[in-house]
Amino acid sequence: MMIQQQSCAFDQTSGVRKALDLVADKWTALIIMALAQDTKRYGELHRKIDGISQKMLTQTLRQLEGSGLIHRKVHPVVPPMVEYSLTLLGETLVEPLKALCSWAAEHFHEVEAAREQASTEKTNPNEAA
Amino acid sequence: MMIQQQSCAFDQTSGVRKALDLVADKWTALIIMALAQDTKRYGELHRKIDGISQKMLTQTLRQLEGSGLIHRKVHPVVPPMVEYSLTLLGETLVEPLKALCSWAAEHFHEVEAAREQASTEKTNPNEAA
DNA sequence: CTGAATCCCTTCCGATACTG
DNA sequence: CAGTATCGGAAGGGATTCAG
């Protein structure tokens, strides 16, 4: 086992990995973005993100809470009511995330076009002649 | 099957998903960031990222090439030499990615502190008294 | 050097059922 | 409503081997 050290955060892998491991959870960013607008209840998140299962929602929520990015407020009422909101730390993540989403909104057409072209080239190799 | 439409890209899930599906590959962002500096050969990337296997490197490289984010230039020499570089489209992704990495560099201490505290609270529940 | 292909183990994650 | 527990398929990804 070796310890590798680097000075610049995005010059090497370590800093990048820490960011991605947090965000690349496929659901993490969705939840952050959903909560960026306002506080939401468990069911609201479940309905809003919709593709997510209870398992993944709860699991990701727990992880985000443990990482200090969201706050979980339990209201002692019946039926149970739990509200999730971003912490101050969580709010700082919204900006970079929005930057990424803006990029996607702006360029995903080009990405899909490139993919289309890549498929076409595989199908019709004579194009390259 | 239902079609859900939204006006704002990061208001709903679809736009966010497209961005994350591209970046959340655990290796994709690393490669983009590695190439952000300059053109690199296969072996250089392999050495620089280092945690990656040949399989994942090649696989991710192919995917990025197919998405039009990187360019693959084969030099007809022996031994073989292949250089990878960002396309113009790929370069547009660097900015948002750096934003994310900057966030990580700036806040990952807080995240780890929160995680530490979360573990402590589980171990010592009497803290909350 | 660059890469393809296989094996195989691990993790992810969705579906389902159950609880306070 | 807001979870927890378990099962099982699917996918991710590492190690190894072979090839041009």
mmCIF file of C-alpha atoms (C1' of nucleotides) in Angstrom:
data_model
loop_
_atom_site.group_PDB
_atom_site.id
_atom_site.type_symbol
_atom_site.label_atom_id
_atom_site.label_comp_id
_atom_site.label_asym_id
_atom_site.label_seq_id
_atom_site.Cartn_x
_atom_site.Cartn_y
_atom_site.Cartn_z
ATOM 1 C CA MET A 1 0.000 0.000 0.000
ATOM 2 C CA MET A 2 1.377 3.391 -0.961
ATOM 3 C CA ILE A 3 0.459 6.891 0.035
ATOM 4 C CA GLN A 4 0.356 9.389 -2.763
ATOM 5 C CA GLN A 5 0.253 13.071 -2.025
ATOM 6 C CA GLN A 6 -0.486 16.000 -4.278
ATOM 7 C CA SER A 7 -0.680 19.720 -3.851
ATOM 8 C CA CYS A 8 -3.356 20.732 -6.336
ATOM 9 C CA ALA A 9 -6.882 19.530 -5.844
ATOM 10 C CA PHE A 10 -7.841 19.108 -9.461
ATOM 11 C CA ASP A 11 -4.406 18.367 -10.699
ATOM 12 C CA GLN A 12 -4.490 14.824 -9.455
ATOM 13 C CA THR A 13 -7.103 12.261 -8.711
ATOM 14 C CA SER A 14 -7.734 12.592 -4.997
ATOM 15 C CA GLY A 15 -9.637 15.853 -4.986
ATOM 16 C CA VAL A 16 -11.653 14.921 -7.987
ATOM 17 C CA ARG A 17 -12.530 11.573 -6.541
ATOM 18 C CA LYS A 18 -13.852 13.075 -3.357
ATOM 19 C CA ALA A 19 -16.226 15.263 -5.293
ATOM 20 C CA LEU A 20 -17.376 12.551 -7.619
ATOM 21 C CA ASP A 21 -17.793 9.906 -4.977
ATOM 22 C CA LEU A 22 -20.248 12.242 -3.359
ATOM 23 C CA VAL A 23 -22.124 13.310 -6.437
ATOM 24 C CA ALA A 24 -21.772 10.310 -8.705
ATOM 25 C CA ASP A 25 -24.253 8.321 -6.682
ATOM 26 C CA LYS A 26 -26.745 8.706 -9.481
ATOM 27 C CA TRP A 27 -29.338 9.941 -6.976
ATOM 28 C CA THR A 28 -27.338 12.265 -4.762
ATOM 29 C CA ALA A 29 -27.320 15.177 -7.158
ATOM 30 C CA LEU A 30 -30.973 14.745 -7.953
ATOM 31 C CA ILE A 31 -31.876 15.035 -4.293
ATOM 32 C CA ILE A 32 -29.654 18.042 -3.765
ATOM 33 C CA MET A 33 -31.178 19.777 -6.739
ATOM 34 C CA ALA A 34 -34.673 18.872 -5.608
ATOM 35 C CA LEU A 35 -33.998 20.363 -2.194
ATOM 36 C CA ALA A 36 -32.278 23.402 -3.648
ATOM 37 C CA GLN A 37 -35.648 24.986 -4.188
ATOM 38 C CA ASP A 38 -37.178 24.389 -0.804
ATOM 39 C CA THR A 39 -37.711 21.978 2.037
ATOM 40 C CA LYS A 40 -39.492 18.811 1.049
ATOM 41 C CA ARG A 41 -41.070 15.852 2.759
ATOM 42 C CA TYR A 42 -40.084 12.273 2.132
ATOM 43 C CA GLY A 43 -43.094 11.574 -0.022
ATOM 44 C CA GLU A 44 -42.600 14.763 -1.998
ATOM 45 C CA LEU A 45 -39.067 13.767 -2.860
ATOM 46 C CA HIS A 46 -40.205 10.311 -3.751
ATOM 47 C CA ARG A 47 -42.843 11.703 -6.052
ATOM 48 C CA LYS A 48 -40.643 14.395 -7.536
ATOM 49 C CA ILE A 49 -37.690 12.225 -8.392
ATOM 50 C CA ASP A 50 -40.063 9.416 -9.124
ATOM 51 C CA GLY A 51 -37.633 7.042 -10.755
ATOM 52 C CA ILE A 52 -36.139 6.340 -7.350
ATOM 53 C CA SER A 53 -37.141 3.493 -5.074
ATOM 54 C CA GLN A 54 -37.849 3.926 -1.375
ATOM 55 C CA LYS A 55 -34.715 2.023 -0.683
ATOM 56 C CA MET A 56 -32.446 4.283 -2.672
ATOM 57 C CA LEU A 57 -34.196 7.411 -1.503
ATOM 58 C CA THR A 58 -33.815 6.529 2.149
ATOM 59 C CA GLN A 59 -30.311 5.244 1.637
ATOM 60 C CA THR A 60 -29.135 8.320 -0.215
ATOM 61 C CA LEU A 61 -30.904 10.596 2.217
ATOM 62 C CA ARG A 62 -29.122 8.937 5.124
ATOM 63 C CA GLN A 63 -25.799 9.251 3.407
ATOM 64 C CA LEU A 64 -26.329 12.911 2.639
ATOM 65 C CA GLU A 65 -27.409 13.554 6.192
ATOM 66 C CA GLY A 66 -24.313 11.787 7.450
ATOM 67 C CA SER A 67 -22.198 13.934 5.190
ATOM 68 C CA GLY A 68 -23.752 17.080 6.596
ATOM 69 C CA LEU A 69 -25.308 18.154 3.335
ATOM 70 C CA ILE A 70 -28.952 17.865 4.317
ATOM 71 C CA HIS A 71 -30.937 18.226 7.492
ATOM 72 C CA ARG A 72 -33.632 15.822 8.626
ATOM 73 C CA LYS A 73 -36.385 17.278 10.737
ATOM 74 C CA VAL A 74 -38.869 14.902 12.307
ATOM 75 C CA HIS A 75 -42.187 16.400 13.362
ATOM 76 C CA PRO A 76 -43.675 14.410 16.250
ATOM 77 C CA VAL A 77 -47.148 14.232 14.785
ATOM 78 C CA VAL A 78 -49.391 11.515 13.513
ATOM 79 C CA PRO A 79 -49.208 10.555 10.773
ATOM 80 C CA PRO A 80 -45.434 10.981 10.804
ATOM 81 C CA MET A 81 -43.972 13.933 9.012
ATOM 82 C CA VAL A 82 -40.323 14.303 8.096
ATOM 83 C CA GLU A 83 -38.908 17.286 6.301
ATOM 84 C CA TYR A 84 -35.599 17.377 4.494
ATOM 85 C CA SER A 85 -33.701 20.525 3.711
ATOM 86 C CA LEU A 86 -30.234 21.558 2.648
ATOM 87 C CA THR A 87 -27.753 22.562 5.277
ATOM 88 C CA LEU A 88 -25.515 25.550 4.692
ATOM 89 C CA LEU A 89 -22.890 23.137 3.496
ATOM 90 C CA GLY A 90 -25.371 21.497 1.195
ATOM 91 C CA GLU A 91 -26.302 24.826 -0.294
ATOM 92 C CA THR A 92 -22.718 25.438 -1.284
ATOM 93 C CA LEU A 93 -22.930 22.375 -3.483
ATOM 94 C CA VAL A 94 -25.903 23.688 -5.419
ATOM 95 C CA GLU A 95 -23.888 26.160 -7.446
ATOM 96 C CA PRO A 96 -21.368 23.711 -8.909
ATOM 97 C CA LEU A 97 -24.164 21.277 -9.517
ATOM 98 C CA LYS A 98 -26.179 23.849 -11.370
ATOM 99 C CA ALA A 99 -23.133 24.605 -13.468
ATOM 100 C CA LEU A 100 -22.981 20.983 -14.428
ATOM 101 C CA CYS A 101 -26.688 20.866 -15.203
ATOM 102 C CA SER A 102 -26.444 24.011 -17.242
ATOM 103 C CA TRP A 103 -23.706 22.393 -19.235
ATOM 104 C CA ALA A 104 -25.882 19.385 -19.838
ATOM 105 C CA ALA A 105 -28.791 21.529 -20.909
ATOM 106 C CA GLU A 106 -26.580 23.409 -23.294
ATOM 107 C CA HIS A 107 -24.536 20.633 -24.799
ATOM 108 C CA PHE A 108 -26.349 17.354 -24.468
ATOM 109 C CA HIS A 109 -27.672 17.820 -27.982
ATOM 110 C CA GLU A 110 -24.117 17.812 -29.265
ATOM 111 C CA VAL A 111 -23.313 14.760 -27.209
ATOM 112 C CA GLU A 112 -26.251 12.868 -28.582
ATOM 113 C CA ALA A 113 -25.405 14.013 -32.086
ATOM 114 C CA ALA A 114 -21.865 12.740 -31.639
ATOM 115 C CA ARG A 115 -23.185 9.429 -30.407
ATOM 116 C CA GLU A 116 -25.504 9.236 -33.366
ATOM 117 C CA GLN A 117 -22.620 9.907 -35.702
ATOM 118 C CA ALA A 118 -20.457 7.343 -33.977
ATOM 119 C CA SER A 119 -23.114 4.724 -34.516
ATOM 120 C CA THR A 120 -23.505 5.743 -38.133
ATOM 121 C CA GLU A 121 -19.789 5.483 -38.753
ATOM 122 C CA LYS A 122 -19.783 2.006 -37.371
ATOM 123 C CA THR A 123 -22.696 1.098 -39.626
ATOM 124 C CA ASN A 124 -21.385 2.838 -42.750
ATOM 125 C CA PRO A 125 -17.590 2.699 -42.705
ATOM 126 C CA ASN A 126 -17.446 3.908 -46.316
ATOM 127 C CA GLU A 127 -18.223 7.419 -45.072
ATOM 128 C CA ALA A 128 -14.625 7.869 -44.040
ATOM 129 C CA ALA A 129 -13.303 7.342 -47.570
ATOM 130 C CA MET B 1 -44.905 5.183 -21.038
ATOM 131 C CA MET B 2 -45.306 8.818 -20.141
ATOM 132 C CA ILE B 3 -43.594 11.890 -21.373
ATOM 133 C CA GLN B 4 -42.743 14.447 -18.764
ATOM 134 C CA GLN B 5 -41.843 17.890 -19.890
ATOM 135 C CA GLN B 6 -40.187 20.687 -17.989
ATOM 136 C CA SER B 7 -39.214 24.204 -18.761
ATOM 137 C CA CYS B 8 -36.145 24.505 -16.594
ATOM 138 C CA ALA B 9 -33.214 22.215 -17.129
ATOM 139 C CA PHE B 10 -32.293 21.782 -13.506
ATOM 140 C CA ASP B 11 -35.808 22.073 -12.244
ATOM 141 C CA GLN B 12 -36.605 18.450 -12.916
ATOM 142 C CA THR B 13 -34.730 15.214 -13.207
ATOM 143 C CA SER B 14 -34.168 14.727 -16.920
ATOM 144 C CA GLY B 15 -31.586 17.436 -17.474
ATOM 145 C CA VAL B 16 -29.741 16.536 -14.337
ATOM 146 C CA ARG B 17 -29.670 12.891 -15.249
ATOM 147 C CA LYS B 18 -28.101 13.540 -18.610
ATOM 148 C CA ALA B 19 -25.271 15.399 -16.992
ATOM 149 C CA LEU B 20 -24.718 12.899 -14.262
ATOM 150 C CA ASP B 21 -24.947 9.837 -16.456
ATOM 151 C CA LEU B 22 -22.036 11.264 -18.372
ATOM 152 C CA VAL B 23 -19.925 12.307 -15.448
ATOM 153 C CA ALA B 24 -20.899 9.839 -12.786
ATOM 154 C CA ASP B 25 -18.942 7.063 -14.393
ATOM 155 C CA LYS B 26 -16.391 7.309 -11.638
ATOM 156 C CA TRP B 27 -13.628 7.554 -14.212
ATOM 157 C CA THR B 28 -15.053 9.895 -16.824
ATOM 158 C CA ALA B 29 -14.410 13.071 -14.908
ATOM 159 C CA LEU B 30 -10.910 11.961 -13.993
ATOM 160 C CA ILE B 31 -10.036 11.472 -17.615
ATOM 161 C CA ILE B 32 -11.536 14.784 -18.662
ATOM 162 C CA MET B 33 -9.608 16.570 -15.967
ATOM 163 C CA ALA B 34 -6.418 14.747 -16.871
ATOM 164 C CA LEU B 35 -6.793 15.796 -20.484
ATOM 165 C CA ALA B 36 -7.774 19.335 -19.546
ATOM 166 C CA GLN B 37 -4.123 20.178 -19.198
ATOM 167 C CA ASP B 38 -2.813 18.717 -22.397
ATOM 168 C CA THR B 39 -2.853 15.830 -24.824
ATOM 169 C CA LYS B 40 -1.811 12.549 -23.322
ATOM 170 C CA ARG B 41 -0.986 9.067 -24.492
ATOM 171 C CA TYR B 42 -2.740 5.935 -23.338
ATOM 172 C CA GLY B 43 0.062 4.942 -21.045
ATOM 173 C CA GLU B 44 0.333 8.410 -19.604
ATOM 174 C CA LEU B 45 -3.302 8.399 -18.681
ATOM 175 C CA HIS B 46 -2.973 4.968 -17.209
ATOM 176 C CA ARG B 47 -0.054 6.083 -15.110
ATOM 177 C CA LYS B 48 -1.574 9.396 -14.126
ATOM 178 C CA ILE B 49 -4.942 8.098 -13.003
ATOM 179 C CA ASP B 50 -3.238 5.002 -11.794
ATOM 180 C CA GLY B 51 -6.128 3.528 -9.858
ATOM 181 C CA ILE B 52 -7.786 2.652 -13.126
ATOM 182 C CA SER B 53 -7.496 -0.682 -14.892
ATOM 183 C CA GLN B 54 -6.760 -1.006 -18.599
ATOM 184 C CA LYS B 55 -10.257 -2.241 -19.072
ATOM 185 C CA MET B 56 -11.931 0.760 -17.520
ATOM 186 C CA LEU B 57 -9.528 3.191 -19.124
ATOM 187 C CA THR B 58 -10.152 1.853 -22.607
ATOM 188 C CA GLN B 59 -13.851 1.470 -21.976
ATOM 189 C CA THR B 60 -14.282 4.993 -20.665
ATOM 190 C CA LEU B 61 -12.058 6.405 -23.393
ATOM 191 C CA ARG B 62 -14.220 4.747 -26.026
ATOM 192 C CA GLN B 63 -17.372 6.076 -24.465
ATOM 193 C CA LEU B 64 -15.997 9.595 -24.276
ATOM 194 C CA GLU B 65 -14.855 9.385 -27.847
ATOM 195 C CA GLY B 66 -18.274 8.213 -28.900
ATOM 196 C CA SER B 67 -19.833 11.115 -27.041
ATOM 197 C CA GLY B 68 -17.623 13.538 -28.888
ATOM 198 C CA LEU B 69 -15.816 14.749 -25.795
ATOM 199 C CA ILE B 70 -12.354 13.503 -26.646
ATOM 200 C CA HIS B 71 -10.370 12.899 -29.786
ATOM 201 C CA ARG B 72 -8.301 9.826 -30.472
ATOM 202 C CA LYS B 73 -5.301 10.253 -32.716
ATOM 203 C CA VAL B 74 -3.439 7.168 -33.825
ATOM 204 C CA HIS B 75 0.141 7.647 -34.979
ATOM 205 C CA PRO B 76 1.094 4.937 -37.477
ATOM 206 C CA VAL B 77 4.413 4.145 -35.880
ATOM 207 C CA VAL B 78 5.942 1.236 -34.119
ATOM 208 C CA PRO B 79 5.571 0.784 -31.306
ATOM 209 C CA PRO B 80 2.009 2.086 -31.543
ATOM 210 C CA MET B 81 1.319 5.555 -30.252
ATOM 211 C CA VAL B 82 -2.130 6.905 -29.531
ATOM 212 C CA GLU B 83 -2.806 10.385 -28.264
ATOM 213 C CA TYR B 84 -5.976 11.510 -26.596
ATOM 214 C CA SER B 85 -7.116 15.098 -26.352
ATOM 215 C CA LEU B 86 -10.238 17.030 -25.534
ATOM 216 C CA THR B 87 -12.475 18.147 -28.353
ATOM 217 C CA LEU B 88 -13.980 21.605 -28.287
ATOM 218 C CA LEU B 89 -17.073 20.049 -26.788
ATOM 219 C CA GLY B 90 -14.992 18.286 -24.207
ATOM 220 C CA GLU B 91 -13.314 21.515 -23.241
ATOM 221 C CA THR B 92 -16.664 23.065 -22.432
ATOM 222 C CA LEU B 93 -17.114 20.427 -19.776
ATOM 223 C CA VAL B 94 -13.905 21.314 -18.015
ATOM 224 C CA GLU B 95 -15.285 24.471 -16.441
ATOM 225 C CA PRO B 96 -18.266 22.906 -14.660
ATOM 226 C CA LEU B 97 -16.070 20.026 -13.636
ATOM 227 C CA LYS B 98 -13.495 22.325 -12.162
ATOM 228 C CA ALA B 99 -16.250 24.081 -10.276
ATOM 229 C CA LEU B 100 -17.185 20.781 -8.752
ATOM 230 C CA CYS B 101 -13.594 19.961 -7.913
ATOM 231 C CA SER B 102 -13.083 23.365 -6.388
ATOM 232 C CA TRP B 103 -16.084 22.725 -4.226
ATOM 233 C CA ALA B 104 -14.606 19.431 -3.128
ATOM 234 C CA ALA B 105 -11.264 21.018 -2.374
ATOM 235 C CA GLU B 106 -12.956 23.707 -0.340
ATOM 236 C CA HIS B 107 -15.530 21.709 1.545
ATOM 237 C CA PHE B 108 -14.498 18.112 1.751
ATOM 238 C CA HIS B 109 -13.018 18.794 5.163
ATOM 239 C CA GLU B 110 -16.464 19.769 6.380
ATOM 240 C CA VAL B 111 -17.972 16.693 4.813
ATOM 241 C CA GLU B 112 -15.488 14.441 6.507
ATOM 242 C CA ALA B 113 -15.978 16.269 9.771
ATOM 243 C CA ALA B 114 -19.720 15.755 9.485
ATOM 244 C CA ARG B 115 -19.198 12.094 8.800
ATOM 245 C CA GLU B 116 -16.906 11.828 11.759
ATOM 246 C CA GLN B 117 -19.495 13.482 13.949
ATOM 247 C CA ALA B 118 -22.235 11.242 12.616
ATOM 248 C CA SER B 119 -20.212 8.196 13.548
ATOM 249 C CA THR B 120 -19.483 9.624 16.968
ATOM 250 C CA GLU B 121 -23.131 10.306 17.611
ATOM 251 C CA LYS B 122 -23.954 6.752 16.774
ATOM 252 C CA THR B 123 -21.263 5.575 19.161
ATOM 253 C CA ASN B 124 -22.052 8.026 21.953
ATOM 254 C CA PRO B 125 -25.791 8.699 21.911
ATOM 255 C CA ASN B 126 -25.547 10.433 25.316
ATOM 256 C CA GLU B 127 -24.032 13.458 23.569
ATOM 257 C CA ALA B 128 -27.480 14.585 22.533
ATOM 258 C CA ALA B 129 -28.728 14.801 26.130
ATOM 259 C "C1'" DC C 1 2.697 0.281 -26.475
ATOM 260 C "C1'" DT C 2 -2.184 -0.099 -27.096
ATOM 261 C "C1'" DG C 3 -5.808 -2.742 -26.757
ATOM 262 C "C1'" DA C 4 -9.373 -6.781 -26.851
ATOM 263 C "C1'" DA C 5 -11.497 -10.640 -24.411
ATOM 264 C "C1'" DT C 6 -12.584 -13.638 -20.703
ATOM 265 C "C1'" DC C 7 -13.439 -14.927 -15.880
ATOM 266 C "C1'" DC C 8 -15.491 -13.966 -11.734
ATOM 267 C "C1'" DC C 9 -16.436 -11.621 -7.682
ATOM 268 C "C1'" DT C 10 -18.640 -7.657 -5.625
ATOM 269 C "C1'" DT C 11 -21.777 -4.023 -5.310
ATOM 270 C "C1'" DC C 12 -25.835 -1.803 -6.804
ATOM 271 C "C1'" DC C 13 -30.433 -1.476 -6.864
ATOM 272 C "C1'" DG C 14 -35.360 -2.546 -7.832
ATOM 273 C "C1'" DA C 15 -39.419 -5.265 -6.126
ATOM 274 C "C1'" DT C 16 -41.787 -6.869 -2.456
ATOM 275 C "C1'" DA C 17 -43.425 -7.381 2.146
ATOM 276 C "C1'" DC C 18 -43.700 -5.735 6.839
ATOM 277 C "C1'" DT C 19 -43.754 -2.084 10.903
ATOM 278 C "C1'" DG C 20 -44.634 2.071 13.991
ATOM 279 C "C1'" DC D 1 -46.647 8.692 6.081
ATOM 280 C "C1'" DA D 2 -42.053 7.215 6.642
ATOM 281 C "C1'" DG D 3 -39.441 4.055 6.872
ATOM 282 C "C1'" DT D 4 -36.859 -1.140 7.513
ATOM 283 C "C1'" DA D 5 -35.587 -5.974 5.909
ATOM 284 C "C1'" DT D 6 -34.747 -9.344 2.693
ATOM 285 C "C1'" DC D 7 -34.226 -11.465 -1.815
ATOM 286 C "C1'" DG D 8 -32.358 -11.855 -6.321
ATOM 287 C "C1'" DG D 9 -31.188 -10.213 -10.792
ATOM 288 C "C1'" DA D 10 -28.170 -6.977 -13.180
ATOM 289 C "C1'" DA D 11 -24.352 -4.382 -13.731
ATOM 290 C "C1'" DG D 12 -19.698 -2.678 -12.387
ATOM 291 C "C1'" DG D 13 -15.200 -3.410 -12.448
ATOM 292 C "C1'" DG D 14 -10.544 -5.844 -11.282
ATOM 293 C "C1'" DA D 15 -7.093 -9.471 -12.623
ATOM 294 C "C1'" DT D 16 -5.406 -12.028 -16.078
ATOM 295 C "C1'" DT D 17 -4.391 -13.516 -20.684
ATOM 296 C "C1'" DC D 18 -3.785 -12.915 -25.569
ATOM 297 C "C1'" DA D 19 -2.846 -9.990 -29.944
ATOM 298 C "C1'" DG D 20 -1.200 -6.467 -33.457
#
